[in-house]
Coordinates of C-alpha atoms and ligand atoms in Angstrom, one line a residue:
X1 CA 53.5 27.8 -64.6
X2 CA 56.9 28.7 -65.5
X3 CA 60.1 27.0 -67.6
X4 CA 63.4 26.4 -65.9
X5 CA 66.3 26.6 -69.2
X6 CA 69.9 25.4 -68.4
X7 CA 72.3 25.3 -71.0
X8 CA 75.9 26.7 -71.3
X9 CA 76.7 30.4 -70.7
X10 CA 77.6 31.7 -74.5
X11 CA 74.4 31.1 -75.6
X12 CA 72.0 31.2 -72.0
X13 CA 70.6 34.8 -72.7
X14 CA 69.8 34.1 -76.5
X15 CA 67.7 31.2 -75.7
X16 CA 66.2 32.7 -72.8
X17 CA 65.3 35.9 -74.5
X18 CA 63.6 33.7 -77.7
X19 CA 61.8 31.2 -75.7
X20 CA 59.8 33.8 -73.9
X21 CA 59.0 35.6 -76.7
X22 CA 57.6 32.6 -78.2
X23 CA 55.9 31.5 -75.4
X24 CA 55.0 34.6 -74.0
X25 CA 52.5 33.6 -71.4
X26 CA 54.9 30.9 -69.6
X27 CA 57.8 33.2 -67.0
X28 CA 61.0 31.6 -68.2
X29 CA 64.1 31.7 -66.4
X30 CA 67.3 30.3 -66.6
X31 CA 68.6 27.6 -63.6
X32 CA 70.2 30.2 -61.6
X33 CA 67.8 33.2 -61.6
X34 CA 65.8 33.3 -59.2
X35 CA 63.0 32.3 -59.0
X36 CA 59.8 30.0 -57.2
X37 CA 60.9 26.9 -58.2
X38 CA 57.4 25.4 -56.4
X39 CA 56.1 27.2 -60.1
X40 CA 58.6 25.3 -62.7
X41 CA 56.3 23.0 -64.4
X42 CA 58.7 22.4 -67.8
X43 CA 62.7 22.2 -68.3
X44 CA 64.4 22.6 -70.8
X45 CA 67.7 21.1 -70.4
X46 CA 70.9 20.8 -72.2
X47 CA 73.7 19.3 -69.9
X48 CA 72.1 20.0 -66.8
X49 CA 74.0 19.1 -63.2
X50 CA 73.7 15.9 -62.1
X51 CA 70.3 16.3 -59.4
X52 CA 69.9 19.7 -59.8
X53 CA 66.0 18.6 -61.1
X54 CA 65.0 17.6 -57.4
X55 CA 64.2 21.6 -56.8
X56 CA 61.3 21.2 -59.0
X57 CA 58.9 19.2 -57.2
X58 CA 56.1 20.2 -59.9
X59 CA 57.6 19.7 -62.8
X60 CA 55.9 18.2 -65.6
X61 CA 58.2 17.6 -68.6
X62 CA 61.8 17.5 -69.8
X63 CA 62.6 19.1 -72.7
X64 CA 66.5 18.1 -73.8
X65 CA 67.7 20.7 -75.8
X66 CA 69.1 18.8 -79.2
X67 CA 68.4 15.1 -80.4
X68 CA 70.0 12.8 -78.2
X69 CA 68.8 12.8 -74.6
X70 CA 71.9 10.5 -73.6
X71 CA 73.0 13.9 -70.9
X72 CA 69.5 13.9 -69.4
X73 CA 69.3 9.8 -69.1
X74 CA 72.9 10.8 -67.7
X75 CA 71.6 12.0 -64.4
X76 CA 71.2 9.5 -61.5
X77 CA 68.5 11.6 -59.8
X78 CA 66.6 11.7 -62.7
X79 CA 63.1 12.1 -62.0
X80 CA 62.5 8.7 -64.2
X81 CA 58.7 9.1 -64.1
X82 CA 58.6 12.3 -66.2
X83 CA 58.3 12.2 -70.0
X84 CA 61.4 13.5 -72.2
X85 CA 61.1 15.8 -75.4
X86 CA 64.3 15.8 -78.0
X87 CA 64.4 18.4 -80.5
X88 CA 64.6 17.6 -83.8
X89 CA 63.5 19.3 -87.3
X90 CA 64.6 20.6 -90.2
X91 CA 67.3 23.2 -89.1
X92 CA 69.2 19.9 -87.1
X93 CA 68.6 17.8 -89.9
X94 CA 70.2 20.9 -92.7
X95 CA 73.5 21.4 -90.5
X96 CA 74.1 17.6 -89.7
X97 CA 73.6 17.2 -93.9
X98 CA 76.1 20.4 -94.4
X99 CA 79.1 18.3 -92.0
X100 CA 78.5 15.0 -92.4
X101 CA 78.7 15.8 -97.0
X102 CA 81.5 17.7 -95.5
X103 CA 83.8 15.7 -94.5
X104 CA 83.3 12.6 -96.3
X105 CA 84.1 14.7 -99.2
X106 CA 87.1 15.9 -97.8
X107 CA 88.5 12.5 -97.0
X108 CA 87.3 10.9 -100.5
X109 CA 89.1 13.6 -102.0
X110 CA 92.4 13.3 -99.5
X111 CA 92.3 16.6 -99.0
X112 CA 94.4 16.6 -95.7
X113 CA 97.0 14.7 -97.5
X114 CA 97.4 18.1 -100.2
X115 CA 96.8 20.6 -97.7
X116 CA 99.3 19.4 -95.4
X117 CA 101.8 19.2 -98.7
X118 CA 101.2 22.8 -99.5
X119 CA 103.6 23.6 -96.9
X120 CA 106.2 21.9 -98.6
X121 CA 105.3 23.5 -102.9
X122 CA 104.7 19.4 -103.3
X123 CA 102.4 19.3 -106.2
X124 CA 100.9 16.0 -105.0
X125 CA 98.3 15.2 -108.0
X126 CA 96.5 12.3 -105.9
X127 CA 94.1 9.8 -107.9
X128 CA 91.1 9.3 -106.5
X129 CA 88.5 7.2 -107.3
X130 CA 85.3 8.4 -108.2
X131 CA 82.5 8.7 -105.6
X132 CA 80.4 6.1 -106.8
X133 CA 83.2 3.2 -106.0
X134 CA 83.2 4.5 -102.7
X135 CA 81.4 3.3 -100.2
X136 CA 79.7 5.2 -97.3
X137 CA 78.4 3.8 -93.8
X138 CA 76.1 5.4 -92.3
X139 CA 75.7 4.3 -88.5
X140 CA 72.5 5.2 -87.1
X141 CA 69.2 5.6 -90.1
X142 CA 67.3 7.9 -87.7
X143 CA 66.4 11.1 -88.7
X144 CA 70.3 12.3 -89.3
X145 CA 71.4 9.4 -90.5
X146 CA 68.9 8.4 -93.2
X147 CA 69.2 12.4 -94.8
X148 CA 73.0 12.3 -94.4
X149 CA 72.4 8.7 -96.4
X150 CA 70.5 10.2 -99.1
X151 CA 71.9 13.1 -99.7
X152 CA 75.6 11.3 -99.6
X153 CA 74.1 9.1 -102.3
X154 CA 72.8 12.1 -104.4
X155 CA 76.4 13.7 -104.6
X156 CA 77.0 9.9 -106.3
X157 CA 78.5 7.8 -103.0
X158 CA 77.6 4.1 -102.5
X159 CA 75.6 4.5 -99.7
X160 CA 74.8 1.6 -96.9
X161 CA 73.8 2.2 -93.5
X162 CA 73.1 0.1 -90.1
X163 CA 70.0 0.3 -87.8
X164 CA 68.8 -1.2 -84.9
X165 CA 65.8 -2.4 -86.7
X166 CA 65.3 -2.7 -90.8
X167 CA 64.6 0.5 -93.0
X168 CA 64.4 0.7 -96.7
X169 CA 65.5 3.7 -97.9
X170 CA 65.6 3.3 -101.9
X171 CA 69.3 3.7 -103.3
X172 CA 70.3 2.9 -99.9
X173 CA 71.7 -0.7 -99.2
X174 CA 70.4 -1.1 -95.3
X175 CA 71.6 -3.8 -93.1
X176 CA 70.1 -4.3 -89.2
X177 CA 70.9 -5.7 -85.7
X178 CA 73.7 -7.4 -84.6
X179 CA 73.8 -9.8 -86.7
X180 CA 74.4 -7.7 -90.0
X181 CA 77.1 -5.7 -88.6
X182 CA 80.1 -7.5 -89.8
X183 CA 78.5 -7.3 -94.0
X184 CA 78.0 -3.6 -93.4
X185 CA 81.9 -2.5 -91.7
X186 CA 83.5 -4.8 -94.4
X187 CA 81.9 -2.5 -97.2
X188 CA 82.2 1.0 -95.2
X189 CA 85.4 3.1 -96.7
X190 CA 84.4 5.9 -95.0
X191 CA 82.7 5.4 -91.7
X192 CA 80.3 8.0 -90.0
X193 CA 78.6 7.4 -86.6
X194 CA 75.0 9.1 -86.5
X195 CA 73.6 6.6 -83.3
X196 CA 72.8 8.0 -80.2
X197 CA 75.0 7.1 -76.9
X198 CA 73.1 4.2 -75.0
X199 CA 74.2 1.4 -73.6
X200 CA 74.6 -0.7 -76.5
X201 CA 76.5 1.6 -78.3
X202 CA 78.6 3.1 -75.6
X203 CA 82.2 2.3 -76.8
X204 CA 81.5 1.1 -80.1
X205 CA 83.8 2.9 -81.9
X206 CA 86.5 0.4 -81.3
X207 CA 89.8 -2.0 -82.0
X208 CA 87.2 -4.8 -82.6
X209 CA 85.1 -2.4 -84.8
X210 CA 88.5 -1.0 -86.8
X211 CA 89.3 -4.2 -87.4
X212 CA 85.8 -5.2 -89.4
X213 CA 86.7 -2.1 -91.4
X214 CA 88.6 -2.4 -94.9
X215 CA 92.1 -1.4 -94.4
X216 CA 92.7 2.6 -95.3
X217 CA 89.2 3.2 -93.7
X218 CA 88.2 6.9 -93.0
X219 CA 85.9 7.4 -89.3
X220 CA 84.1 10.5 -88.7
X221 CA 82.0 10.7 -85.3
X222 CA 79.2 13.5 -85.6
X223 CA 77.3 11.6 -82.8
X224 CA 78.5 11.2 -79.3
X225 CA 81.9 11.3 -77.6
X226 CA 81.8 8.0 -75.5
X227 CA 81.1 6.0 -78.6
X228 CA 84.5 6.3 -79.3
X229 CA 87.6 4.2 -77.5
X230 CA 89.9 6.8 -77.5
X231 CA 93.1 5.0 -77.2
X232 CA 92.1 2.3 -79.7
X233 CA 91.6 4.9 -82.4
X234 CA 95.5 6.4 -81.6
X235 CA 96.7 2.8 -81.7
X236 CA 94.3 2.0 -85.2
X237 CA 95.1 5.6 -86.9
X238 CA 99.4 5.0 -85.7
X239 CA 99.0 1.5 -86.6
X240 CA 98.1 2.4 -90.4
X241 CA 95.1 0.3 -89.9
X242 CA 93.0 3.6 -90.6
X243 CA 93.3 6.4 -92.5
X244 CA 91.9 9.2 -90.9
X245 CA 89.7 10.8 -88.4
X246 CA 87.0 13.5 -88.0
X247 CA 85.6 14.1 -84.9
X248 CA 83.1 16.5 -83.6
X249 CA 82.3 15.6 -79.7
X250 CA 84.4 13.8 -77.2
X251 CA 84.3 12.5 -73.7
X252 CA 85.6 15.3 -72.2
X253 CA 84.1 18.8 -74.3
X254 CA 85.8 21.4 -74.5
X255 CA 88.5 19.0 -75.1
X256 CA 91.3 19.9 -73.1
X257 CA 94.4 21.2 -74.2
X258 CA 96.7 18.5 -73.7
X259 CA 95.2 15.6 -75.4
X260 CA 96.5 13.6 -78.1
X261 CA 94.1 14.7 -80.5
X262 CA 94.6 18.1 -81.0
X263 CA 97.7 17.8 -82.9
X264 CA 97.5 14.0 -84.3
X265 CA 97.9 14.6 -88.1
X266 CA 95.3 12.4 -89.3
X267 CA 92.7 13.3 -86.5
X268 CA 90.5 16.5 -87.4
X269 CA 89.2 17.9 -84.4
X270 CA 85.7 20.1 -84.5
X271 CA 83.9 21.6 -81.2
X272 CA 80.9 20.0 -81.4
X273 CA 79.3 22.0 -84.3
X274 CA 78.1 19.6 -86.6
X275 CA 74.7 21.0 -85.8
X276 CA 74.3 23.0 -83.0
X277 CA 71.3 24.4 -82.4
X278 CA 70.0 27.6 -82.1
X279 CA 67.3 29.2 -80.5
X280 CA 66.1 30.5 -83.4
X281 CA 65.2 27.4 -85.1
X282 CA 65.8 25.2 -82.6
X283 CA 63.5 27.3 -80.1
X284 CA 60.9 27.4 -82.4
X285 CA 60.8 23.7 -82.4
X286 CA 60.4 23.3 -78.4
X287 CA 58.2 25.8 -78.7
X288 CA 55.7 24.0 -81.0
X289 CA 56.0 20.8 -78.4
X290 CA 55.9 22.2 -75.6
X291 CA 52.2 24.2 -76.8
X292 CA 51.8 20.0 -77.5
X293 CA 52.2 19.1 -74.4
X294 CA 50.2 21.3 -72.8
X295 CA 47.1 21.3 -75.0
X296 CA 47.4 17.6 -74.0
X297 CA 48.4 16.8 -77.6
X298 CA 50.3 14.2 -79.7
X299 CA 53.5 14.8 -79.3
X300 CA 56.2 13.5 -82.7
X301 CA 59.1 14.0 -80.5
X302 CA 57.8 12.0 -77.2
X303 CA 60.6 10.0 -76.2
X304 CA 59.1 6.5 -76.2
X305 CA 59.6 5.1 -72.0
X306 CA 62.5 2.8 -71.8
X307 CA 63.8 2.9 -75.4
X308 CA 67.4 5.0 -74.4
X309 CA 66.8 7.5 -77.4
Ligands
NDP1 P1 67.5 8.7 -83.9 O1 66.6 8.7 -82.8 O2 66.3 9.7 -85.1 O3 67.8 7.9 -85.0 C1 68.8 6.8 -84.4 C2 69.3 5.5 -85.4 O4 70.4 5.0 -84.6 C3 68.0 4.6 -85.5 O5 68.2 4.5 -86.8 C4 68.5 3.0 -84.4 O6 68.0 2.8 -84.9 C5 69.9 3.8 -84.4 N1 70.2 2.5 -83.6 C6 69.9 3.2 -82.0 N2 70.7 2.0 -81.0 C7 70.7 1.2 -81.9 C8 71.8 -0.5 -82.1 N3 72.0 -0.7 -80.4 N4 72.3 -0.4 -82.9 C9 72.4 -0.4 -84.3 N5 71.2 1.2 -84.8 C10 70.7 1.6 -83.7 O7 68.6 9.7 -83.3 P2 69.0 11.4 -84.9 O8 69.3 10.9 -86.2 O9 68.4 12.1 -84.6 O10 70.5 11.3 -83.6 C11 71.6 10.5 -83.6 C12 72.6 11.4 -82.5 O11 73.3 12.7 -83.2 C13 71.8 11.8 -81.5 O12 72.1 10.8 -80.1 C14 73.3 13.0 -80.8 O13 74.0 11.8 -80.3 C15 73.7 13.0 -82.4 N6 73.5 14.3 -82.7 C16 74.7 15.0 -82.2 C17 74.6 16.4 -83.1 C18 76.4 17.2 -83.1 O14 76.3 18.0 -83.3 N7 77.4 16.8 -83.2 C19 73.9 16.8 -82.9 C20 72.7 16.3 -82.9 C21 72.9 14.9 -83.2 P3 66.1 2.2 -85.1 O15 66.1 3.3 -86.5 O16 65.7 0.9 -85.8 O17 65.5 2.7 -83.8
OXD2 C1 72.6 17.0 -80.3 C2 73.7 17.6 -80.3 O1 72.3 16.0 -79.5 O2 73.7 19.0 -80.7 O3 71.4 18.0 -80.6 O4 74.5 17.0 -79.5

């Protein structure tokens, strides 16, 4: 029984070596390595080619090499009966917390304007409200969103979150469902998207949503590129409705060289690094989940069938 891995070339060998060390009894091979496809029972995937899983007739489980499973579900020929395990854990949460706090603070303290003033040798003393007067809104209160909400609260921000089902998180104002979306947006000076990509959330960051935010609000999208309607964001920034956007994820990755985001003065582009899973910590989480699956034990990261995230 062997394991197949699909991941971008840059870190493929590193992943293979690490997973092999962690799962010595299961031969691990990369997508393009030669081998017996009928022996493959486990697949660890990041953006595999559509239809590609059909060559493994004995596959038992799919592991997403990440928290999101949208890249797995995007395959129109996905063997739908197979269970899917996503990857979570302390390391992913820690990294996302660092990214979100960094960029919320950057926008809160208006660092982009100060950095832009430096080449002009301009002494730009901006007066900011303290964090307790800055309202941050987190879309998605799952593993990552809830953790970021608490970290921002600990810094002193006035934090709210929005999720599908009602949450109770000490110190965080929690909104739930479409009916409370408007009230949530109205009090989000800095909006952070940490939603999964589903049919309900695709394109959610659009002109309608931007219109519901306070004037001069900022957005941070660390979830998926397809959450954002890019043309609507450009119009909102250029029209002065939004002050700034920090974007880690894009419709097309890497972001094409001629994309207008690259040199837009109000956009910061980061290359999908908010919480990049690495083979050391990520590998441990994946191996532990696979072992539990193989031994027939419950796997907390198993995706509920039909839930879509
Ligand atoms: P979770 O599944 O733990 O949490 C998702 C949250 O979104 C839940 O609170 C859920 O509500 C809420 N949600 C889902 N659908 C809706 C909806 N229609 N309306 C309102 N709320 C909704 O996910 P994670 O926190 O682990 O990860 C979130 C996403 O972050 C991933 O799917 C991935 O796309 C992205 N990500 C990006 C990374 C990067 O490096 N840029 C790294 C890792 C993840 P409820 O609680 O009620 O189910
Ligand atoms: C993930 C990601 O989903 O890295 O984990 O985007």
